[in-house]
CSV table of C-alpha atoms and ligand atoms in Angstrom, one decimal:
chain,number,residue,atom,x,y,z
A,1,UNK,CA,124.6,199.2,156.1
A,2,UNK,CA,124.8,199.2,152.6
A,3,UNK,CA,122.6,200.5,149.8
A,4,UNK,CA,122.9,196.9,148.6
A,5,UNK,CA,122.0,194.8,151.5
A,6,UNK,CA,118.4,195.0,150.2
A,7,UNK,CA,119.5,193.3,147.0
A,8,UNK,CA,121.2,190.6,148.7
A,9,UNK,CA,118.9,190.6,151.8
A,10,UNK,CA,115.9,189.3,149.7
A,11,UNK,CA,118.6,186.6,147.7
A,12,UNK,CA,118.8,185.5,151.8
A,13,UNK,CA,115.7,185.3,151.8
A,14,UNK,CA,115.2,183.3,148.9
A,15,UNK,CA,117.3,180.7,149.9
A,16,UNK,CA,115.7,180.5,153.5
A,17,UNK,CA,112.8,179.9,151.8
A,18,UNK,CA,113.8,177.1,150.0
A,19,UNK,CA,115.2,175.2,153.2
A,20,UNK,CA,118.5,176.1,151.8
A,21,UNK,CA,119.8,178.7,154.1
A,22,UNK,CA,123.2,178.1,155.7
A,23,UNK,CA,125.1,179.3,159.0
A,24,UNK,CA,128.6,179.3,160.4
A,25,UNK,CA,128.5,177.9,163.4
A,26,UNK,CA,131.5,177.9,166.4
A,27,UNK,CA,133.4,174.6,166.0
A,28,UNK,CA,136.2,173.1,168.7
A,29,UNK,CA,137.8,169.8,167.7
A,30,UNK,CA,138.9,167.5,170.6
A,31,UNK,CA,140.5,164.5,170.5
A,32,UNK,CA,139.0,161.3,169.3
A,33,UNK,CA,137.3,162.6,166.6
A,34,UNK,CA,135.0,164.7,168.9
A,35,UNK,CA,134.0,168.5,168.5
A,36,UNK,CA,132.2,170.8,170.6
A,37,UNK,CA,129.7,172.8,168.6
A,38,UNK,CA,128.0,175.3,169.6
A,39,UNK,CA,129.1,174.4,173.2
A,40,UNK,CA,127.2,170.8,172.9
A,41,UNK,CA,130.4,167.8,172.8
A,42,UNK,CA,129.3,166.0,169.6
A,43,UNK,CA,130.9,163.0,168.0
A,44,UNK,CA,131.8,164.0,165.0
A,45,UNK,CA,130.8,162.2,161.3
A,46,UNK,CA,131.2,165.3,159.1
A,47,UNK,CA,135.1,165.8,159.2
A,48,UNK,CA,137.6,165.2,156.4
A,49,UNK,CA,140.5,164.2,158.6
A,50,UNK,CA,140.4,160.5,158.1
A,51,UNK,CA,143.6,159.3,159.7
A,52,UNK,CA,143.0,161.9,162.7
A,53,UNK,CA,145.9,163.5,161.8
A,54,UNK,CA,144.9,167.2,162.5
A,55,UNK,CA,145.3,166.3,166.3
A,56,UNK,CA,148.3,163.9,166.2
A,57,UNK,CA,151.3,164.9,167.7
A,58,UNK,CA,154.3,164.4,165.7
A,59,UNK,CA,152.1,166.7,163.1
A,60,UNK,CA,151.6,169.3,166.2
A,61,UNK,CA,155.0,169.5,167.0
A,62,UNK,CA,157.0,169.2,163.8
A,63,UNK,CA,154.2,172.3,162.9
A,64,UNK,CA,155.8,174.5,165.5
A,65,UNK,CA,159.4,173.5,165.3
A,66,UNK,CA,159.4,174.7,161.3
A,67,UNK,CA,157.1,177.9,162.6
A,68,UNK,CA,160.2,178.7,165.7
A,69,UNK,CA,162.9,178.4,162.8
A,70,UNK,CA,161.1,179.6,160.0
A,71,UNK,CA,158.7,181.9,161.3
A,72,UNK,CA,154.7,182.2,160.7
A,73,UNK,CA,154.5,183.2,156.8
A,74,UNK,CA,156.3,182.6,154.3
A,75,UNK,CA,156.3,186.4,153.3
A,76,UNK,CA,155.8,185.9,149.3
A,77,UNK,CA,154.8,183.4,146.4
A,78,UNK,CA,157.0,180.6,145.5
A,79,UNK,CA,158.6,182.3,142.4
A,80,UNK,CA,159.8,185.6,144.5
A,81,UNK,CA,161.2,184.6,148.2
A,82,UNK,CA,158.7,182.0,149.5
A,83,UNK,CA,160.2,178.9,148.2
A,84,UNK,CA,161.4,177.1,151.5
A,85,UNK,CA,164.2,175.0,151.3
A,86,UNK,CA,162.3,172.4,152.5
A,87,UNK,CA,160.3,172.1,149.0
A,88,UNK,CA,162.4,169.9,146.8
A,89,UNK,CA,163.1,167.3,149.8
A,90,UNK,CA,158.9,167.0,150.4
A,91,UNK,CA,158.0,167.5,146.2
A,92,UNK,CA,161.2,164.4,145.8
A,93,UNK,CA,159.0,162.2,148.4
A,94,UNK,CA,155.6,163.0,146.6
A,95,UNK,CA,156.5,162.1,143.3
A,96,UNK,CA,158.1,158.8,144.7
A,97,UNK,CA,155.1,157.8,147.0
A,98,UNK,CA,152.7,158.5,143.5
A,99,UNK,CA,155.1,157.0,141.1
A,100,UNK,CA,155.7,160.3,138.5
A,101,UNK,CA,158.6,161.9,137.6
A,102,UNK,CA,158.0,165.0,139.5
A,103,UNK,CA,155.5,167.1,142.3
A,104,UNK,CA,154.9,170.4,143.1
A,105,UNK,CA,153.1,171.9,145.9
A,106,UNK,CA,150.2,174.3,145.8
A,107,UNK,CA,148.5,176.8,148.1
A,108,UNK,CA,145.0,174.6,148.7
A,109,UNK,CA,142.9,172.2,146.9
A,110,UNK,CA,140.5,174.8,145.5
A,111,UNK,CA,143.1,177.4,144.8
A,112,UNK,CA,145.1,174.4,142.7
A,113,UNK,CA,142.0,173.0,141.1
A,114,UNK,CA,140.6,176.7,139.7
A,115,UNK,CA,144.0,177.5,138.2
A,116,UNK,CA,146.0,174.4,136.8
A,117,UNK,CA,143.0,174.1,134.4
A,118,UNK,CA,143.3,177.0,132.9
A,119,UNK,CA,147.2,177.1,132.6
A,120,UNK,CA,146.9,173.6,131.0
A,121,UNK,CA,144.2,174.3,128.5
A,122,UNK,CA,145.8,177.6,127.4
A,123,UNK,CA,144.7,178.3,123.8
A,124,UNK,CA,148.2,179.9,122.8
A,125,UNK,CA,149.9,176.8,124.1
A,126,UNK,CA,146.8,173.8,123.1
A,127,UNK,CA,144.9,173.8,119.9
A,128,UNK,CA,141.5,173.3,119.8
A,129,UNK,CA,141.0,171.7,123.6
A,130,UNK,CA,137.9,170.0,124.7
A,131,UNK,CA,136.9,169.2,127.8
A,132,UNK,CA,135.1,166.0,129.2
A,133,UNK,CA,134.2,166.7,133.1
A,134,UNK,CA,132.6,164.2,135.3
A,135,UNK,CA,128.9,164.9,135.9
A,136,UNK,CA,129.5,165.1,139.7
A,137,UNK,CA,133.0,166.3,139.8
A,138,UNK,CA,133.8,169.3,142.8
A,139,UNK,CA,133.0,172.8,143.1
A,140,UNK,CA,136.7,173.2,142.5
A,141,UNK,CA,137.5,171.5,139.5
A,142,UNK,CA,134.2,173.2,137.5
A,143,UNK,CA,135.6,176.5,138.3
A,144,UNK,CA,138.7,175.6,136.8
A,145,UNK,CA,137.0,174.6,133.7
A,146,UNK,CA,134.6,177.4,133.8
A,147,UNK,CA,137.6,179.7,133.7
A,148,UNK,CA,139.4,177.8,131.2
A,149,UNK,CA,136.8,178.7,129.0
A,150,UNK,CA,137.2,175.9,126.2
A,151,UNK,CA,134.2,173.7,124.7
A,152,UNK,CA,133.2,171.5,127.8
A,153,UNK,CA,131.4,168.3,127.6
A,154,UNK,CA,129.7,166.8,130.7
A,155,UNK,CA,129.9,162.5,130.8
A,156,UNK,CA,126.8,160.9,133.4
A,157,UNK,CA,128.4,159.7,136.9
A,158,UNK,CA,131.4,157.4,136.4
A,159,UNK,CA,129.9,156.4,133.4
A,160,UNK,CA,132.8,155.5,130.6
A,161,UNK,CA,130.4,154.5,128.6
A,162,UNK,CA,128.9,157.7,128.1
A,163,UNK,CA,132.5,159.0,128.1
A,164,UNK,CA,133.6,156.6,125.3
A,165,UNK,CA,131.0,157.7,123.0
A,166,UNK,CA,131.4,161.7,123.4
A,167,UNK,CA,134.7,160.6,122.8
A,168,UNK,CA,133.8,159.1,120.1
A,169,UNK,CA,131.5,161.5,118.4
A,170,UNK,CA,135.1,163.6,118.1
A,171,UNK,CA,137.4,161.3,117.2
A,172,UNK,CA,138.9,162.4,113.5
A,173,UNK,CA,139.0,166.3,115.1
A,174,UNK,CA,141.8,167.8,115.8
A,175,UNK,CA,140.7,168.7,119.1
A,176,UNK,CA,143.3,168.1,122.2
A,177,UNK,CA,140.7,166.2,124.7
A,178,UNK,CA,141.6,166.8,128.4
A,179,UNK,CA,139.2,164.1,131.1
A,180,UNK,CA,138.8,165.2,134.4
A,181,UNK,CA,137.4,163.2,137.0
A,182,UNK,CA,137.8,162.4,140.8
A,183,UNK,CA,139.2,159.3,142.0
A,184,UNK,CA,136.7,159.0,145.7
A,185,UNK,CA,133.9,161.3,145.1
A,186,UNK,CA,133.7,163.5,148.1
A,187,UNK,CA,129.8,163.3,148.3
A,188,UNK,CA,129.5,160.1,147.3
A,189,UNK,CA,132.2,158.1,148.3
A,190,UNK,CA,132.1,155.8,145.1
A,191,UNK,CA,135.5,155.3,143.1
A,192,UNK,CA,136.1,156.4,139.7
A,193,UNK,CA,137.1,153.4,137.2
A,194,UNK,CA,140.6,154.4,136.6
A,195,UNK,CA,141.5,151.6,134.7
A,196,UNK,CA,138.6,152.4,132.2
A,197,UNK,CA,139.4,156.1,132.3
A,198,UNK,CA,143.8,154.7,131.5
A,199,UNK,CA,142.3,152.9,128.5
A,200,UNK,CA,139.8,155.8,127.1
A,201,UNK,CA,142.2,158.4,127.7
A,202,UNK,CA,145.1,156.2,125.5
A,203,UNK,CA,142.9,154.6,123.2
A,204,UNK,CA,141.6,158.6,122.5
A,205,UNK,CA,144.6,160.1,123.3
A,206,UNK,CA,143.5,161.9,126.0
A,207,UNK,CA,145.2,164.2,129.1
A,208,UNK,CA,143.8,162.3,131.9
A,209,UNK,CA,143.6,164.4,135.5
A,210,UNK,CA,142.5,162.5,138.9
A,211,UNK,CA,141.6,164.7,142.4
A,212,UNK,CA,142.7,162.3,144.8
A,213,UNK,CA,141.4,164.9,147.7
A,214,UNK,CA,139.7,162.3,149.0
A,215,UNK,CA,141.8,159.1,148.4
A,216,UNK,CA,144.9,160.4,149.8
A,217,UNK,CA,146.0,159.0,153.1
A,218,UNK,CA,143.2,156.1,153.1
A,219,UNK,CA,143.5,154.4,149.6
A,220,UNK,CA,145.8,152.9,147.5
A,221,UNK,CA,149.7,151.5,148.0
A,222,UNK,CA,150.7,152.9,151.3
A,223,UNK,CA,148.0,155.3,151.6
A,224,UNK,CA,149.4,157.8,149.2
A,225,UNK,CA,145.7,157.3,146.8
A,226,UNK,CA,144.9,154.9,144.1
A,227,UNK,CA,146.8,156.3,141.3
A,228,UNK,CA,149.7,155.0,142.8
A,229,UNK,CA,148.2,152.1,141.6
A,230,UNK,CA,149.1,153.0,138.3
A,231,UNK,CA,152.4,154.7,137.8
A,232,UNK,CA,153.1,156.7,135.2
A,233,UNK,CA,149.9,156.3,133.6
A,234,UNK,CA,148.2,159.0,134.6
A,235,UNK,CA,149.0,162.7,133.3
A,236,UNK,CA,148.2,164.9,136.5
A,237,UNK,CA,147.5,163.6,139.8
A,238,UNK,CA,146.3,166.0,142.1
A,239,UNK,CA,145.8,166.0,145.7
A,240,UNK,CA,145.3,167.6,149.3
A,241,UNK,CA,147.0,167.9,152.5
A,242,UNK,CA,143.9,169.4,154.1
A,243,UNK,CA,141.8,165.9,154.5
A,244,UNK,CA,143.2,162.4,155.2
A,245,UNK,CA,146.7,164.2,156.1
A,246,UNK,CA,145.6,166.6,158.7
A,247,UNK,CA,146.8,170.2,157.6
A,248,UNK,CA,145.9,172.3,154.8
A,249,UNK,CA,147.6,172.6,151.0
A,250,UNK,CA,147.7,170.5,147.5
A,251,UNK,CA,149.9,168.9,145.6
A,252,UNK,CA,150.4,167.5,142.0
A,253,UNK,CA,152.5,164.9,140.8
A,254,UNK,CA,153.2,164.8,136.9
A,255,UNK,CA,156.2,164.5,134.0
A,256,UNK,CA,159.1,166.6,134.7
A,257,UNK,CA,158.1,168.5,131.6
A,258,UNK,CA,154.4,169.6,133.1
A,259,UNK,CA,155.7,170.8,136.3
A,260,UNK,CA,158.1,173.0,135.1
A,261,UNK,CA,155.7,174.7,132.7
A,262,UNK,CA,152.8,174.7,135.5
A,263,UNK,CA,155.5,176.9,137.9
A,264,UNK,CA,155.5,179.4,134.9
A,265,UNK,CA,151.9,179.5,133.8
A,266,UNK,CA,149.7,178.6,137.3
A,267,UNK,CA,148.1,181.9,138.5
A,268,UNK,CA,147.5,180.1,142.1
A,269,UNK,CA,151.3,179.4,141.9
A,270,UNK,CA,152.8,182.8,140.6
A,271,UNK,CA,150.3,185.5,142.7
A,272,UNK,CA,149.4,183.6,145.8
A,273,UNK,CA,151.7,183.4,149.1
A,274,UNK,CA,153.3,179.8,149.7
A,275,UNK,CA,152.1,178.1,151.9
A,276,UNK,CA,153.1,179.1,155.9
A,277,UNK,CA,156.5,176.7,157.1
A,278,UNK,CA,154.5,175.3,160.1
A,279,UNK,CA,151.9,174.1,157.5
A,280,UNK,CA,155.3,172.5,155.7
A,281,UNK,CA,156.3,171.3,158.6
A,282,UNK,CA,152.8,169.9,159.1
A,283,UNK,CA,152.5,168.1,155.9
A,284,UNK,CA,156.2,167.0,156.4
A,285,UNK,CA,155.6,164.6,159.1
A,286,UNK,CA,152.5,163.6,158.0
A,287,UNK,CA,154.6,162.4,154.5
A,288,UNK,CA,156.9,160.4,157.4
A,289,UNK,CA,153.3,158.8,159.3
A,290,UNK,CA,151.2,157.9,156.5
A,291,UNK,CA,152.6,155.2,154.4
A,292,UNK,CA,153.2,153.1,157.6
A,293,UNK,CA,149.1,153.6,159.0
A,294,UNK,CA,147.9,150.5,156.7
A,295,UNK,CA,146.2,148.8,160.1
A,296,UNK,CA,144.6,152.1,160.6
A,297,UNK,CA,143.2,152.1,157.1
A,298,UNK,CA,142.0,148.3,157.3
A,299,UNK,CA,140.4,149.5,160.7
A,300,UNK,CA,138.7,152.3,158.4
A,301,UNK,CA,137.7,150.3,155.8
A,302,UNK,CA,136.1,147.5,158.0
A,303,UNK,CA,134.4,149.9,160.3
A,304,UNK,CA,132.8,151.8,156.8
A,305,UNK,CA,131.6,148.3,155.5
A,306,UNK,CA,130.2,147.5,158.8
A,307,UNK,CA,128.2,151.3,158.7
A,308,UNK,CA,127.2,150.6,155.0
A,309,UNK,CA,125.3,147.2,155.9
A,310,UNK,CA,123.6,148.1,158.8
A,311,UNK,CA,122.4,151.3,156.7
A,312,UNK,CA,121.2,149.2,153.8
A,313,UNK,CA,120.1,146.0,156.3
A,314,UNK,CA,117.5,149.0,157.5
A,315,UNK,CA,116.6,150.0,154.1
A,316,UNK,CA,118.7,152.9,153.8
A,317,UNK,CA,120.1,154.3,150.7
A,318,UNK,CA,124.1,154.9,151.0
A,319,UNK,CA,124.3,155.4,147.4
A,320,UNK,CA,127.3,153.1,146.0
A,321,UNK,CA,129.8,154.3,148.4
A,322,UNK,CA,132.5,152.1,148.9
A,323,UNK,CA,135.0,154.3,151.0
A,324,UNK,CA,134.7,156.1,154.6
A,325,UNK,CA,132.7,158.5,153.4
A,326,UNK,CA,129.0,156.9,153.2
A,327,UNK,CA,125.9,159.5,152.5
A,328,UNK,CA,122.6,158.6,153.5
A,329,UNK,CA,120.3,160.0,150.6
A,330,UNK,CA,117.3,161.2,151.8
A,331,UNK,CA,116.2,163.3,148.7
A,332,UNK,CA,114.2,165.9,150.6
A,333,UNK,CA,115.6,169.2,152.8
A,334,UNK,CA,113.1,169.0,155.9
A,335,UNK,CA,114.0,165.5,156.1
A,336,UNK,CA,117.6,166.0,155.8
A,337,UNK,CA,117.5,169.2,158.5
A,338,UNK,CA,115.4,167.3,161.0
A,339,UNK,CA,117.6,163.9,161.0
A,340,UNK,CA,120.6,165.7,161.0
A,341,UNK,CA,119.1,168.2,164.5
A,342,UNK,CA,117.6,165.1,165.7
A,343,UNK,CA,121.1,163.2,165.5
A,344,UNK,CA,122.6,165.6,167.4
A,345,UNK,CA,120.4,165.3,170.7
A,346,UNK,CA,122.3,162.1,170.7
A,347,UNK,CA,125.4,163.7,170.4
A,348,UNK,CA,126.3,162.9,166.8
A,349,UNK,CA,127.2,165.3,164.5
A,350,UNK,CA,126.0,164.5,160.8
A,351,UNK,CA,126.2,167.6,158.8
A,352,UNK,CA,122.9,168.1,156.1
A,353,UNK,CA,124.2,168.4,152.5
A,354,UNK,CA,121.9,169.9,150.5
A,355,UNK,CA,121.8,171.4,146.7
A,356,UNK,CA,123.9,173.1,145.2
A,357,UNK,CA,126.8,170.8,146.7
A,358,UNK,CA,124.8,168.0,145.8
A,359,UNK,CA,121.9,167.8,142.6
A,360,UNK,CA,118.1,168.7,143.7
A,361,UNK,CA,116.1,165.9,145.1
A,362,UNK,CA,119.8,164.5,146.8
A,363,UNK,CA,120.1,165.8,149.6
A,364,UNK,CA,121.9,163.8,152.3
A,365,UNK,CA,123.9,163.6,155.4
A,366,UNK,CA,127.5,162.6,154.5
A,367,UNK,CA,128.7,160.5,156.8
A,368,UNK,CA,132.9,160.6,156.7
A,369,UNK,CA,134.0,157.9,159.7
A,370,UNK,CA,137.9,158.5,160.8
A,371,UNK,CA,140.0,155.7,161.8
A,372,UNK,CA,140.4,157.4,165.7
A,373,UNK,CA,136.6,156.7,165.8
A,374,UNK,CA,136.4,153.9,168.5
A,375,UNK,CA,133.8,151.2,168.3
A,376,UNK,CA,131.0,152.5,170.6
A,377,UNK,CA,131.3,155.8,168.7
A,378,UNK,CA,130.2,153.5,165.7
A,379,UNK,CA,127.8,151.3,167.3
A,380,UNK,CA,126.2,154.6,168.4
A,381,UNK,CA,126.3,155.6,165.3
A,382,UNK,CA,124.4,152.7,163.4
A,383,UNK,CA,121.5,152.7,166.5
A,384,UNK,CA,121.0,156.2,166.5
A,385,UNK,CA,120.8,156.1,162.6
A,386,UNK,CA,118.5,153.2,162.1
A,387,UNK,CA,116.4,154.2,165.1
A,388,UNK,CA,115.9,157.6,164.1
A,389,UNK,CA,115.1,157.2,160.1
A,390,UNK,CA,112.6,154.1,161.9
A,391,UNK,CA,110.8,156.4,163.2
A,392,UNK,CA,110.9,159.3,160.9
A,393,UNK,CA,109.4,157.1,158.3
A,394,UNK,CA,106.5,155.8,160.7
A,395,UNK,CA,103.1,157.6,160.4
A,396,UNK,CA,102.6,160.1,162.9
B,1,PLP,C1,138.0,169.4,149.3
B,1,PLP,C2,138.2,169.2,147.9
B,1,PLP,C3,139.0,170.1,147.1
B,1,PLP,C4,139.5,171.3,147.8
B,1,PLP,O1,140.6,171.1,148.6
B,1,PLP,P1,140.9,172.2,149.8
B,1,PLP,O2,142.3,171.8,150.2
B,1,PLP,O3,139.9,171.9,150.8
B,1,PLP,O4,140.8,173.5,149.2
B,1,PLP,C5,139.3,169.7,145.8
B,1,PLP,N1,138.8,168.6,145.3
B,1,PLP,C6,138.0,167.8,145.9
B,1,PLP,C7,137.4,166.6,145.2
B,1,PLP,C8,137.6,168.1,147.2
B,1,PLP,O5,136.8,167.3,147.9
């Protein structure tokens, strides 16, 4: 008991209200791309590990062989005791596999995202710095701008367009413009036009910065996300370990330049503990698996396309995904909560997205398919789907 718990009882409340209440619930992955939840086996279509990583072996046991030499924690932040010797061998592979000078590896995606932006946009180190932030960008990278605190400017969806001509209202200032944008969308699963966003950013001069959270493993040259498409030409690429390669962390890959000023001025580099060596060790041998998985990720992409027209063929709305993540926009909480409870009687897990991770009137289930999903687990998938919303639609 608290004397506040009637303050944020009724904000509970509130939120139940509005169909927007949320629960943990008890979660145990299984191979496969199954999960038991809440004791019922599901299949699951709400998971972020793409490749299937998270259960593969070599990940499992190169995890505990660094953990047995290294122990469990790495005891301090980078800058004091915790930087493993392990770092410059897995940063050296990064850069390569992204095409940049240099890499450096962060605590999480989140942690990374909320303080690089602030250490890049530093008033005592950029005059005047502006801000343009796609509309639909993560939870992450906002929080990051939020605490940067500098004149922010939001461009609609993807649209460079819209980008070109806030850009263009400031042209002739002597503002430093910084873009930020995603390169997969993680609700969405549309891509980002990087080409467009290369040319804006050196036609205005701009510091371009791409979240590859969701790219990385499935897209682009060897897996390693579609800025590796463009070497060099993009000023901060950041990514995760935590999605398509199975374990947990970030990374950046930038000049040589930016990196060494980011391990002086990142607040998520300098006060937070590095990362534990099994997680290394983790991230390690998924760096040796990835770039060889292309049949995996042309199984991926195939079985997504295949999800996508059977969605649409049954008048579904998937958005303009064009990855393995595919959301089926229903717009309206009840419908979203009774599809999703409705799914699971047939053993398929499709988590309900609602606002504020999406914008009102969008809320979806966000279907992410893995490449360990076998085809039955999609045919299931696409019947129990297109049955379901069938008959949801009918009049009662
Ligand atoms: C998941 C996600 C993050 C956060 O990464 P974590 O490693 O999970 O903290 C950052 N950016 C985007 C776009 C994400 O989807």
């Amino acid at each position: 008991m608290s004397m506040f718990d009637k303050t944020y009882r009724s904000a509970l409340d509130a939120l139940t209200a509005r169909g927007l209440r949320r629960n943990l619930r008890d979660a145990a992955p299984l191979a496969k791309g199954q999960i038991v939840r809440d004791g019922r086996r599901l299949v699951n279509f709400s998971s972020n590990d793409y490749l299937g990583l998270a259960q593969h072996p070599l990940l499992k046991s190169r995890a505990i062989e660094w953990t047995e030499r290294y122990g469990t924690g790495s005891g301090a932040s980078r800058l004091v005791t915790g930087n493993l010797d392990r770092y410059a061998a897995l940063e050296g592979r990064i850069a390569r596999e992204k095409g940049c000078e240099a890499a450096l590896i962060l605590g999480s995606g989140y942690l990374a995202n909320a303080t690089l932006i602030p250490a890049l946009v530093r008033p005592d180190v950029v005059a005047n710095a502006r801000v343009y932030s796609d509309a639909l960008n993560h939870s992450s990278l906002i929080h990051g701008i939020k605490a940067a605190g500098v004149r922010t400017e939001i461009f609609r969806h993807n649209d460079v367009i819209h980008l070109e001509e806030l850009l263009r209202a400031s042209s002739g200032s002597s503002a430093h413009r910084f873009i930020f944008t995603e390169s997969v969308f993680s609700m969405d699963g549309d891509r980002a036009d990087l080409e467009a966003l290369i040319t804006l950013a050196e036609r205005y001069e701009c510091f371009l910065y791409v979240d590859e959270a969701h790219a990385t493993g499935v897209l682009g040259p060897r897996g390693m996300g579609l800025c590796a498409q463009f070497p060099g030409k993009i000023d901060l690429v950041m990514g995760t370990f935590s999605k398509g390669l199975g374990s947990y962390g970030a990374y950046i890959a930038c000049s040589e330049v930016l990196r060494d000023y980011l391990v002086n001025r990142v607040s998520g580099l300098i006060y937070s503990t590095a990362l534990p060596p099994g997680v290394l060790g983790a991230i390690d041998a998924a760096l040796d698996i990835v770039p060889g998985m292309n049949a995996e990720r042309a199984n991926l992409a195939k079985d997504a396309a295949r999800v996508r027209e059977a969605f649409k063929g049954a008048g579904l709305d998937c958005g303009l995904s064009t990855t393995q993540i595919i959301p089926l926009i229903l717009g309206d909480e009840a419908r979203v909560m009774n599809l999703s409870a409705a799914l699971d009687e047939q053993g398929i897990l499709g988590v309900p997205i609602r606002p504020p991770t999406v914008p009102q009137g969008a809320s979806r289930i966000r279907f992410a398919l893995s490449a360990v999903h076998d085809e039955a687990a999609i045919d299931h998938l696409i019947s129990a789907v297109t049955e379901l919303t069938v008959r949801q639609m009918a009049p009662a």
